[in-house]
Tab-separated table of C-alpha atoms in Angstrom:
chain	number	residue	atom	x	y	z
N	1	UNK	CA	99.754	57.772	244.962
N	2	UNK	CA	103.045	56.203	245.547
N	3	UNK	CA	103.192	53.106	243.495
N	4	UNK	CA	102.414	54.076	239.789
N	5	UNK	CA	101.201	51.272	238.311
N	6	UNK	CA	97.793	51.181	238.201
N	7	UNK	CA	96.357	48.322	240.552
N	8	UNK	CA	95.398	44.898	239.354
N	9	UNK	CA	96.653	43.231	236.406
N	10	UNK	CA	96.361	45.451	233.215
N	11	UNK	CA	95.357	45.002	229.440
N	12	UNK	CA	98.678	44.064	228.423
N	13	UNK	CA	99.491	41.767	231.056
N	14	UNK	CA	96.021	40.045	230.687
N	15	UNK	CA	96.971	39.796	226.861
N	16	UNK	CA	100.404	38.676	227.551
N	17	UNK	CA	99.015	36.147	229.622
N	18	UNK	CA	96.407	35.050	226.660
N	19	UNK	CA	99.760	34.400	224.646
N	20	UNK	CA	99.881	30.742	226.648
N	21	UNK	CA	96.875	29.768	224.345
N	22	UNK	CA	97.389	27.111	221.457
N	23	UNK	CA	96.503	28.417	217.997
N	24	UNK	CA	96.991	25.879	215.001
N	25	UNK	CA	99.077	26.680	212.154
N	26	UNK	CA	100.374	25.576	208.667
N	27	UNK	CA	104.371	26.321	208.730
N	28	UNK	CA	105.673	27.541	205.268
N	29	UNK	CA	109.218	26.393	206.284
N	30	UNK	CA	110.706	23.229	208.353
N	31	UNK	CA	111.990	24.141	211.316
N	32	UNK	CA	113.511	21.820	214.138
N	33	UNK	CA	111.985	20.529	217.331
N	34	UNK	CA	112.272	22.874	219.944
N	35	UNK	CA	112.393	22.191	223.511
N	36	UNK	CA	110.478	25.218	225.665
N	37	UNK	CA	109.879	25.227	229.322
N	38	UNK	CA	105.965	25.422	228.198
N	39	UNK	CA	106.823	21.810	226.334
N	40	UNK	CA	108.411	20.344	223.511
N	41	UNK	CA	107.399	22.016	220.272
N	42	UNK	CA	107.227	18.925	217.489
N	43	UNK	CA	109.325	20.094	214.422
N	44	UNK	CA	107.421	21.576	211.853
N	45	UNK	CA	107.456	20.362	208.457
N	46	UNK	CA	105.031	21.973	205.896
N	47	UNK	CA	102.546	21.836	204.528
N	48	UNK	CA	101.378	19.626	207.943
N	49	UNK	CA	99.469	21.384	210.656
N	50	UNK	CA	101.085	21.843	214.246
N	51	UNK	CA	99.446	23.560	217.315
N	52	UNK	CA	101.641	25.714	218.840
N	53	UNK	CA	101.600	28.428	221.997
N	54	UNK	CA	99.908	31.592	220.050
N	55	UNK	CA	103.074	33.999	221.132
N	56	UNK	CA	105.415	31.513	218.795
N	57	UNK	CA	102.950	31.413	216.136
N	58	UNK	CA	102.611	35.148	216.172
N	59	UNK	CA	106.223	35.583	215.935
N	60	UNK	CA	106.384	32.785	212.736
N	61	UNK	CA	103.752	34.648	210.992
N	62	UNK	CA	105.769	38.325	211.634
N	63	UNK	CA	108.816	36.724	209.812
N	64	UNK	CA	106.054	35.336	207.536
N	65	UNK	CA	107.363	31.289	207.980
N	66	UNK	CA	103.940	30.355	209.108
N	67	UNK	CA	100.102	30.865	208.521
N	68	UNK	CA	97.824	30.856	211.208
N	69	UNK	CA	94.532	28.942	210.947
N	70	UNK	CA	91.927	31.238	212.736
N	71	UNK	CA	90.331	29.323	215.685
N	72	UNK	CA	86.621	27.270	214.818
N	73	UNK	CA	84.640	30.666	216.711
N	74	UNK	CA	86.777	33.666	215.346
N	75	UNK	CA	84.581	33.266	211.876
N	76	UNK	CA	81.700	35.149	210.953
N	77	UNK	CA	79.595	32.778	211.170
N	78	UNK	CA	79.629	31.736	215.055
N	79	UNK	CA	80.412	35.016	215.943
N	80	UNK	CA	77.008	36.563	214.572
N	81	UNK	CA	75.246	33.532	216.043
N	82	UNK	CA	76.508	34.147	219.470
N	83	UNK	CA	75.932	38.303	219.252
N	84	UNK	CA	72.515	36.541	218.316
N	85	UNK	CA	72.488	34.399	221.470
N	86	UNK	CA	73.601	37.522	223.247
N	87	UNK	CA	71.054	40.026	222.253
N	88	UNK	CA	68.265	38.390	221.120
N	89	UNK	CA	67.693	34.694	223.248
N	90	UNK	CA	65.570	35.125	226.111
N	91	UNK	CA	67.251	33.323	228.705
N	92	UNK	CA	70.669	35.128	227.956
N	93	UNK	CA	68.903	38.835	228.398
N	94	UNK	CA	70.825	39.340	231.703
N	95	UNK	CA	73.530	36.400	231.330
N	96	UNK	CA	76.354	35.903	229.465
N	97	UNK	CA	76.464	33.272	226.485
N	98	UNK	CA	77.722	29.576	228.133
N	99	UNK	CA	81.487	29.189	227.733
N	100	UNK	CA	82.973	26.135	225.685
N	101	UNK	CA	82.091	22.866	227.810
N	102	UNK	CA	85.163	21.654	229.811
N	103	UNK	CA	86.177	18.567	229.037
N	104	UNK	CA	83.962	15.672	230.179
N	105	UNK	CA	81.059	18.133	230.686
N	106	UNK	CA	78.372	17.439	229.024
N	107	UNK	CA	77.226	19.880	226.042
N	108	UNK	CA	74.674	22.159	226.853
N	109	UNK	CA	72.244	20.345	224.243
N	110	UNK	CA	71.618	17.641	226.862
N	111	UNK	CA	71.093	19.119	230.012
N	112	UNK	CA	70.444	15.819	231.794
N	113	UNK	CA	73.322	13.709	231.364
N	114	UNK	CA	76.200	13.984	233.908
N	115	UNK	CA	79.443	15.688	233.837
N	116	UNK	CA	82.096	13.207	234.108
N	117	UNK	CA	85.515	14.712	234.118
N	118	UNK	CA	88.428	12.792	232.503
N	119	UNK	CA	91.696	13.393	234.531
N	120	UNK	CA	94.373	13.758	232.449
N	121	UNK	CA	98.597	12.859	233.952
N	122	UNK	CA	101.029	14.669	234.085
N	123	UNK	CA	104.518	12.892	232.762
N	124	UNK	CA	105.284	12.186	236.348
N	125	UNK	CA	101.724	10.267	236.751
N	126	UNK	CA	100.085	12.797	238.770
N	127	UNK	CA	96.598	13.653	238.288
N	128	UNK	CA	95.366	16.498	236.926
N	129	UNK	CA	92.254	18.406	235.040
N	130	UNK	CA	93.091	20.834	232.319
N	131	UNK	CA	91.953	24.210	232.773
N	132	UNK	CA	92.552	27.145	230.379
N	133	UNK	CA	94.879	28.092	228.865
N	134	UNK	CA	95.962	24.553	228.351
N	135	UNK	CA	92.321	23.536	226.921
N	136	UNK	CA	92.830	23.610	223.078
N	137	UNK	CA	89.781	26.317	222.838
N	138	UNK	CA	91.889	28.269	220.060
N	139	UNK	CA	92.384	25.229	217.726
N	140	UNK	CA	91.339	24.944	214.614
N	141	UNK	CA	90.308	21.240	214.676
N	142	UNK	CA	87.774	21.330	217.646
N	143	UNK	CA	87.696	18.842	220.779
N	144	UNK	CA	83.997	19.501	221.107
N	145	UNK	CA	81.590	17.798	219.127
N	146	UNK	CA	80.362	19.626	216.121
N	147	UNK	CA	76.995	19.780	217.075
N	148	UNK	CA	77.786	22.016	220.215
N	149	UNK	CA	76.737	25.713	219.481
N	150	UNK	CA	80.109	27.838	219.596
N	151	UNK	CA	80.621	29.424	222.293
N	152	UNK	CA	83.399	32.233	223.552
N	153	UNK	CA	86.753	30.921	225.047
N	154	UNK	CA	88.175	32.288	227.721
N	155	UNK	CA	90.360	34.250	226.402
N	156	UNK	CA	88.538	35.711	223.257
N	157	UNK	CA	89.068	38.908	223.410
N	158	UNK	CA	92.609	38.887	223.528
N	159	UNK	CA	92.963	36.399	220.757
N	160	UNK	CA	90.502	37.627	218.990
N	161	UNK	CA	92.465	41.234	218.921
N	162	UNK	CA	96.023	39.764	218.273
N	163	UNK	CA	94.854	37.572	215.582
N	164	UNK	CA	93.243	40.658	213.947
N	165	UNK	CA	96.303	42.677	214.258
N	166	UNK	CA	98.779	40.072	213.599
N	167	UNK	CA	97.087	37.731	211.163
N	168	UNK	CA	94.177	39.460	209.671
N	169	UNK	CA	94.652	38.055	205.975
N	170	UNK	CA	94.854	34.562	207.699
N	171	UNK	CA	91.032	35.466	208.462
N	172	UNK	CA	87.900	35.136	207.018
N	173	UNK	CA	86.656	38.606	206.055
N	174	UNK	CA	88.087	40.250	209.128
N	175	UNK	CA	86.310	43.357	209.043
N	176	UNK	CA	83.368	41.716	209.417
N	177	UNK	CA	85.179	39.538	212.246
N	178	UNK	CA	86.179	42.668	213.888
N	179	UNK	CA	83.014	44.430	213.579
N	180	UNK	CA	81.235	41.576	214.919
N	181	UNK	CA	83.634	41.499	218.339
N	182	UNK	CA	83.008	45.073	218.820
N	183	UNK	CA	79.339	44.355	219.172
N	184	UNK	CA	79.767	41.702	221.105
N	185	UNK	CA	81.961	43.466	223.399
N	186	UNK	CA	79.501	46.241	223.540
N	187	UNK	CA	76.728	43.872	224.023
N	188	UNK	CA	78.242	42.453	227.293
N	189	UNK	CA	79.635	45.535	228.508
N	190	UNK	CA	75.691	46.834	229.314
N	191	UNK	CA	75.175	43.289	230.463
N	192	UNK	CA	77.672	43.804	232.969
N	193	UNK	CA	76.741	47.459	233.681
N	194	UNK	CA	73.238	45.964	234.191
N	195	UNK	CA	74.549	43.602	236.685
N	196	UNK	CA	75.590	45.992	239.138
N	197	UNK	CA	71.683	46.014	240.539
N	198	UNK	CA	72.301	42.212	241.755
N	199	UNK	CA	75.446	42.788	243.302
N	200	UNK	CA	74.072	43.612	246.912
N	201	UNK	CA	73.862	39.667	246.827
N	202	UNK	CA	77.613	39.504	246.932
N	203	UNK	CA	78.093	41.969	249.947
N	204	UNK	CA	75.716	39.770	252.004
N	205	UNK	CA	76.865	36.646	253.740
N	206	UNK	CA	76.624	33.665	251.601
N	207	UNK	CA	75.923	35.137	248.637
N	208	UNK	CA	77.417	35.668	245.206
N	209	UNK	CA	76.959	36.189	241.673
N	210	UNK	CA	77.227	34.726	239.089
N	211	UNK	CA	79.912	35.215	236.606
N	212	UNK	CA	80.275	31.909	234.258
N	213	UNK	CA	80.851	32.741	231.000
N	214	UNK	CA	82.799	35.968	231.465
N	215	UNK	CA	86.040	36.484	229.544
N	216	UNK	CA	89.515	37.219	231.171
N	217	UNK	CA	89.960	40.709	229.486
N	218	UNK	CA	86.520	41.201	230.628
N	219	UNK	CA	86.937	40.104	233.932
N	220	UNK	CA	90.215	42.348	234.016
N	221	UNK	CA	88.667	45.462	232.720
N	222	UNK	CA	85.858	45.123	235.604
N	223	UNK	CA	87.392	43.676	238.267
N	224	UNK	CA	88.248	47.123	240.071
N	225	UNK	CA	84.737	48.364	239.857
N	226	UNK	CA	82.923	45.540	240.703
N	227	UNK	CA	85.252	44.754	244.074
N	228	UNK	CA	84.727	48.743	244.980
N	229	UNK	CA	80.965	48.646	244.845
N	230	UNK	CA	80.534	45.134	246.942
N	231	UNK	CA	82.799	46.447	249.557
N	232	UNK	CA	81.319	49.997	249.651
N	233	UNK	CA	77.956	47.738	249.439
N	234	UNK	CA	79.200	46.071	252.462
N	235	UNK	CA	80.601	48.446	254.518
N	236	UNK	CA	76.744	50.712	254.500
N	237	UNK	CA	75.880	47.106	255.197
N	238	UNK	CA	77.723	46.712	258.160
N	239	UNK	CA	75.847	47.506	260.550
N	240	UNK	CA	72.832	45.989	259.957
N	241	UNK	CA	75.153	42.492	259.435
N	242	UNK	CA	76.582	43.560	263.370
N	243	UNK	CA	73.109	43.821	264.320
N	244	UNK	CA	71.773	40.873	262.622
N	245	UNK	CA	75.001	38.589	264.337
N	246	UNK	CA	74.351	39.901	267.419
N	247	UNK	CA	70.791	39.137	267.414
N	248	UNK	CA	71.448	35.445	266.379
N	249	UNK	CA	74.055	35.189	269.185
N	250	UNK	CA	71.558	36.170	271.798
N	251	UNK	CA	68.723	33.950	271.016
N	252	UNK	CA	71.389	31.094	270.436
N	253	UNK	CA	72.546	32.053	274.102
N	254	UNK	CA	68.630	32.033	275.174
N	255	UNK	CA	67.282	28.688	273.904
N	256	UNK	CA	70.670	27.347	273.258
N	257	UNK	CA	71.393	25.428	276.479
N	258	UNK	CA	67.727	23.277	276.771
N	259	UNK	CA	66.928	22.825	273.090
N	260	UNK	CA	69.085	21.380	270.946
N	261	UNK	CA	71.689	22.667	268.443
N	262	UNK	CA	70.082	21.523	265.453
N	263	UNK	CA	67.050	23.501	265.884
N	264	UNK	CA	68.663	27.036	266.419
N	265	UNK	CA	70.750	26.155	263.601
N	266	UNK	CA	67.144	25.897	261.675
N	267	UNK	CA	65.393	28.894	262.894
N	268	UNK	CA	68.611	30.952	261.970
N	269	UNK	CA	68.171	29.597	258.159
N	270	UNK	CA	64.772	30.289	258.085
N	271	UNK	CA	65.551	33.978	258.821
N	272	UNK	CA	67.794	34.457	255.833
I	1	UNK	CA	90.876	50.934	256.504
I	2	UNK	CA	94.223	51.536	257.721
I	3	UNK	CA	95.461	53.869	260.022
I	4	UNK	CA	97.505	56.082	257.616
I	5	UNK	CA	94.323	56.181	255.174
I	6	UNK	CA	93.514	59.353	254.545
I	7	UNK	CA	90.007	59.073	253.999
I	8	UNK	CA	89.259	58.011	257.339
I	9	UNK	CA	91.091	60.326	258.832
I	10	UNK	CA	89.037	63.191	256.842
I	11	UNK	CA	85.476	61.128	257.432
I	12	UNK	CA	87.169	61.795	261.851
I	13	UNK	CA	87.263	65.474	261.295
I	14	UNK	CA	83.973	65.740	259.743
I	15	UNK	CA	81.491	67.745	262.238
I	16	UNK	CA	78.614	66.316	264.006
I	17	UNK	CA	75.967	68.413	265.845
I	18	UNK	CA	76.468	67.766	269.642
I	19	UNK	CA	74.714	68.836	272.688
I	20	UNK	CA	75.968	68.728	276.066
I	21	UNK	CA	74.231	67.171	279.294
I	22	UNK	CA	76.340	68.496	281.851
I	23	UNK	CA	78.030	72.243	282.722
I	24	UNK	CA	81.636	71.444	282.048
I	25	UNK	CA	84.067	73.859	282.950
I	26	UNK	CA	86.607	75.532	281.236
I	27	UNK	CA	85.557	73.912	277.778
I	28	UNK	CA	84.398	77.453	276.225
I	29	UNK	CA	87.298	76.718	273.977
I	30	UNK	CA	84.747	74.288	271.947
I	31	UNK	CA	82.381	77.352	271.047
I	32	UNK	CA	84.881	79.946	270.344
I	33	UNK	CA	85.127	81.658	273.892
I	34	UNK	CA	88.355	80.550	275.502
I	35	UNK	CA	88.272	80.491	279.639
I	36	UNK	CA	84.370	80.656	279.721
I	37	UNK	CA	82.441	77.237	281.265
I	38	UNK	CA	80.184	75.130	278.854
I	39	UNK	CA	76.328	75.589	280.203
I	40	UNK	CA	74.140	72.467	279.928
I	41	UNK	CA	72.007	72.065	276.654
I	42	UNK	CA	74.501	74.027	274.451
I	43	UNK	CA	74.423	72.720	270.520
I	44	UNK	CA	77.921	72.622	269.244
I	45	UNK	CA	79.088	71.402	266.251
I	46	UNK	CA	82.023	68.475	267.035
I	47	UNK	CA	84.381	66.648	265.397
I	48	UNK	CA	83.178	62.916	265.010
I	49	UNK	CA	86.168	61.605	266.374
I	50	UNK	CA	85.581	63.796	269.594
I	51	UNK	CA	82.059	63.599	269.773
I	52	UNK	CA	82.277	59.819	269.454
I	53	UNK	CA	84.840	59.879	272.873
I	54	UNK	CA	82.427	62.333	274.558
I	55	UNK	CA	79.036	60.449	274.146
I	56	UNK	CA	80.910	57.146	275.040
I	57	UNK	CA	79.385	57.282	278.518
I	58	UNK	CA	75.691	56.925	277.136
I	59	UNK	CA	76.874	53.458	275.637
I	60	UNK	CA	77.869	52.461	279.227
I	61	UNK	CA	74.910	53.908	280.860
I	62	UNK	CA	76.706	56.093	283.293
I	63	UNK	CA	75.514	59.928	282.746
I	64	UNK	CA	76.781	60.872	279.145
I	65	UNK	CA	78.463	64.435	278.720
I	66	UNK	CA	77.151	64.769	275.072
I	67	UNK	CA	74.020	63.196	272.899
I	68	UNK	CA	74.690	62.675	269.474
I	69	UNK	CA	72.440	63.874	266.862
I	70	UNK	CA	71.810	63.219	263.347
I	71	UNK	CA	74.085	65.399	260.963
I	72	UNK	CA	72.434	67.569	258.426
I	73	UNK	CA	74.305	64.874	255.740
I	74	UNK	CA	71.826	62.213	256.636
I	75	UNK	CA	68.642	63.733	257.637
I	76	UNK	CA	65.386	62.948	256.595
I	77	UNK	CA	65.494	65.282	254.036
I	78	UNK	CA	68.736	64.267	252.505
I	79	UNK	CA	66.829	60.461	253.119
I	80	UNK	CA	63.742	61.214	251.173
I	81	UNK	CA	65.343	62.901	248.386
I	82	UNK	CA	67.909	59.626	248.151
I	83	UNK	CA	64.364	57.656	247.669
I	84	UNK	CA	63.111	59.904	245.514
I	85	UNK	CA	65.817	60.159	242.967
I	86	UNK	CA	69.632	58.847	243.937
I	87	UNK	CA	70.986	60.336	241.041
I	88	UNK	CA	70.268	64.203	241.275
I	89	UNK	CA	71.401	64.390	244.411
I	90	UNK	CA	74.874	66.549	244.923
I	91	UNK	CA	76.240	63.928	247.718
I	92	UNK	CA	80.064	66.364	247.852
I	93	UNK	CA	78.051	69.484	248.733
I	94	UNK	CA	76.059	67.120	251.842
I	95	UNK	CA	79.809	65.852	252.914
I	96	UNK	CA	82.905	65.154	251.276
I	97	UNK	CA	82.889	61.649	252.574
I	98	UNK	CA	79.666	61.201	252.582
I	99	UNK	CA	79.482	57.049	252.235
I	100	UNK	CA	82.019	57.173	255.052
I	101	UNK	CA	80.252	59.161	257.583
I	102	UNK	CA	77.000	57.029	256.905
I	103	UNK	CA	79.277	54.356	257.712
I	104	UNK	CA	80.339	55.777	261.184
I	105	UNK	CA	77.382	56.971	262.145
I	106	UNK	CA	75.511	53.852	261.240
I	107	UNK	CA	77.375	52.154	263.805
I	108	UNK	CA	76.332	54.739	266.274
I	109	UNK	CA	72.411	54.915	265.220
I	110	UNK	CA	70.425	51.990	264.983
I	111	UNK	CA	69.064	52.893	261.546
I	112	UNK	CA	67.779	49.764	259.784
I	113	UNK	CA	66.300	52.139	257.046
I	114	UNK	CA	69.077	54.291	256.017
I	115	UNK	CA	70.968	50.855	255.774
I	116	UNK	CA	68.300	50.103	252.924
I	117	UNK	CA	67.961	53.499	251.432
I	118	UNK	CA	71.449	53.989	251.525
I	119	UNK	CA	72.410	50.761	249.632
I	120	UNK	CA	70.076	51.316	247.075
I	121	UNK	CA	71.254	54.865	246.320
I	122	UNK	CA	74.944	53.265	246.047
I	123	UNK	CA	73.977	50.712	243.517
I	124	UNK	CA	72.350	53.129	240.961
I	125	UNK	CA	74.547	56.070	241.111
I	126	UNK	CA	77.236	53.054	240.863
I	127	UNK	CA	75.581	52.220	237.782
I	128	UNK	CA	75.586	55.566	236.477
I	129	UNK	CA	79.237	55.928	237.204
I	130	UNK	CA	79.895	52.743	235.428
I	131	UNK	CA	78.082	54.444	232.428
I	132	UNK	CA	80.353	57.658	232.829
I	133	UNK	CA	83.448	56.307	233.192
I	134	UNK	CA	83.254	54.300	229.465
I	135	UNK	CA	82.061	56.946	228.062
I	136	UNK	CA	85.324	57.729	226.253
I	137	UNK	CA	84.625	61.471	225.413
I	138	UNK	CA	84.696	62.227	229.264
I	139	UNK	CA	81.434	63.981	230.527
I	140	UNK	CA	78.610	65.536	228.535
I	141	UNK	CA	75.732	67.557	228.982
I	142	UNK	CA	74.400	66.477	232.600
I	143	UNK	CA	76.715	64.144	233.054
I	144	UNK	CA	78.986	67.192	234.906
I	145	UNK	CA	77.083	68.149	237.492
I	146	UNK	CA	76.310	64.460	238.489
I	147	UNK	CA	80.405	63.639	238.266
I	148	UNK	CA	80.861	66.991	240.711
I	149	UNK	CA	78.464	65.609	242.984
I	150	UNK	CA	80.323	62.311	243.747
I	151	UNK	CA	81.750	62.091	247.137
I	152	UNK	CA	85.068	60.458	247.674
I	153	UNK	CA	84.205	56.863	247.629
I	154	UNK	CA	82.225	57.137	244.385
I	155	UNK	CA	84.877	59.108	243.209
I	156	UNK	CA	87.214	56.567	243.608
I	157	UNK	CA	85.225	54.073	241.721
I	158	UNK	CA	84.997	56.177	238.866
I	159	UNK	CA	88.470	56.737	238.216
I	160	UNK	CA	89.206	52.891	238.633
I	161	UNK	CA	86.764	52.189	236.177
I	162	UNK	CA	87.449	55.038	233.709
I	163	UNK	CA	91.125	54.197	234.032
I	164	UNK	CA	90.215	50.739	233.248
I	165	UNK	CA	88.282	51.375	230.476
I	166	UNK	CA	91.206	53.795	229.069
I	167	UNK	CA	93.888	50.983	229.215
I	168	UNK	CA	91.772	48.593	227.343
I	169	UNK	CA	91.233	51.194	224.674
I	170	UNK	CA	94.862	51.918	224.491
I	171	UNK	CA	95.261	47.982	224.403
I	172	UNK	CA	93.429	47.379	221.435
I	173	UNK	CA	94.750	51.074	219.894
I	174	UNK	CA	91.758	52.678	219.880
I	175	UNK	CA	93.415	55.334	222.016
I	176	UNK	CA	96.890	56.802	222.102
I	177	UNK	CA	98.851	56.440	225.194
I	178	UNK	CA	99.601	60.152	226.377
């Protein structure tokens, strides 16, 4: 091995990258505006509540000038009714709990109303949707309606972890927090080891799996293993794919000329 | 695959049982007797990169100089016990490059079910390695035997994932970083 690093993006770069998130906070001291390439920071004048990017809050609370109110999941409470969802519900046995509803989407309460995304502009006027990390899923004061179950951002455990280490008396009871991600954690970790028996799908044409709901640390710590067994999947495959191509080529090249497109098109669906 | 990739280069050398159509002369060299001709319906043992250029002229229908035949790595036996149980089977001892070969000589061998077999025997020892590689005491009780059996693809999964698995706990300090 020449290079290294290890390949792919690693713990701490997935973390640092978490850092982007905005985490709500009660300053102890005023401090002035400040104007960061992420966006302005407002000036922060206690005892009022400002969102900031979690790396600046983390640093406030190291020179102790700030307290940081834990996000509306990262409490006991949601976090032992998700493990719940998790491990007990039926239809989440082999999926992973829903993620927080994007904005416009409708909450999973109602499944038959329509999503309908609100754009949101950028200070130039262009359009745009928000996608994390600049979705306030780490607040404290929620966007969602309160009656929406919580639900795992997509960062959780990375925030989850540094708000433990960094911030742990800003938490409610955070052994119990902490216990309660390690479960978690555990408890998707088999889901995904489980998952490996549907991933055949994914090394066939047109297919894929599934894999809403999955956190970025998550996705991170898998991502190597999952790639190598769909492409070793797909390489044993190969030849049965060749053979399958070639065997649509030739009866397209039989009937192809006097019938019409549209029907080889359907009798090649129909094998599938 | 690349050309420099060492893997494929290894899965070339691997030996394939050959047999030869025609008397070629001066080929003795193959079975160990330099000088001597090659006699018609002799069984050697080549390389798959050389047996591959050798049988080329059955694929074009002009008289071939070799047929191919199944190596020991993939025969029925090694087929049945892959049905039978995926996971006890010691894939290194069959062939280092075991998932490799399969590949190659899948493309030589129309072989619809080894392409099923096979699969399926991927995707639950990949399971199991999944399960090995978190396990952060390394391998216990019959876990070693099935980690010595891996051949070089599978082996390469594991250390992704265990390597994965042992940044994340050194992330979150579980671990200490040696």
């Amino acid at each position: 091995m020449a290079f290294p690093l290890p390949r792919g993006v690693t713990a701490s770069e997935i973390a640092f990258l978490a850092e982007m998130e905005t985490v709500t906070i009660v300053p102890r001291q005023r401090l002035e505006g400040l104007e960061l390439l992420g966006g302005p920071i407002e000036p922060l004048v206690p005892p009022r509540r400002a969102s900031l990017p979690l790396w600046l809050a983390l640093l406030l609370k190291r020179q102790r000038r700030a307290n940081i109110i834990p996000p509306t999941w990262l409490h006991p409470e949601p976090l032992a009714l998700i493990l719940e969802v998790e491990s007990q519900h039926q239809d989440y046995k082999n999926a992973f709990s829903p993620p927080p509803p994007l904005p416009g989407q409708p909450s999973i309460l109602d499944r038959d109303a329509l999503p309908s995304a609100r754009p949101q502009y950028t200070p130039d006027g262009n359009r745009y949707y928000a996608a994390p990390p600049f979705l306030h899923q780490n607040t404290a004061q929620t966007v969602a309606s309160s009656r929406d179950p919580p639900s795992l951002p997509f960062h959780w455990v990375e925030v989850g972890n540094l708000l433990l280490d960094a911030a742990s008396d800003d938490l409610v009871d955070p052994d119990q927090i902490r216990r309660l991600l390690k479960d978690l954690r555990e408890v998707r970790m088999a889901k995904m080891r489980s998952g490996v028996d549907v991933l055949d799908a994914a090394a066939t044409g047109g297919g894929g799996v599934a894999l809403t709901g999955v956190g970025s640390m998550e996705l991170g710590e898998d991502r190597g293993f999952i790639t190598g067994v769909v492409d070793g999947l797909r390489r044993i495959g190969s030849s049965k794919e060749q053979a399958r191509r070639e065997q649509m080529a030739e009866q397209r090249a039989n009937g192809g000329y006097d019938g019409t497109q549209d029907d080889d098109e359907e009798e090649d669906y129909m094998e599938f | 695959m690349s050309y420099y990739d060492i893997d494929s280069i290894l899965t070339d050398a691997q030996k394939l049982p050959c047999t030869f159509e025609l008397e070629v002369p001066g080929l003795g060299i193959l079975e160990g007797n330099a000088g001597e001709d090659i006699k018609a319906g002799t069984r050697i043992d080549l390389p798959l990169w050389l047996g591959e250029m050798l049988s080329i002229g059955a694929r074009l229908g002009t008289s071939r100089l070799v047929t191919l035949d199944m190596p020991e790595a993939l025969s029925e036996r090694v087929m049945n016990a892959l049905k039978a149980d995926p996971r006890t089977l010691d894939l290194r001892a069959l062939a280092p490059h075991f998932y490799n070969l399969s590949e190659r000589i899948l493309e030589l061998f129309e072989e619809e079910e080894m392409v099923d077999v096979l699969g399926d025997a991927f995707k639950k020892r990949a399971a199991d390695i999944a399960d090995h590689a978190h396990n952060s005491r390394g391998a216990v009780g019959g876990g070693v035997d099935f980690l010595r059996g891996l051949d070089e693809t599978e082996r390469q999964l594991f250390r992704v994932a265990h390597d994965r698995a042992k940044d994340m706990r050194i992330w979150t300090g579980e671990a200490k970083r040696k």
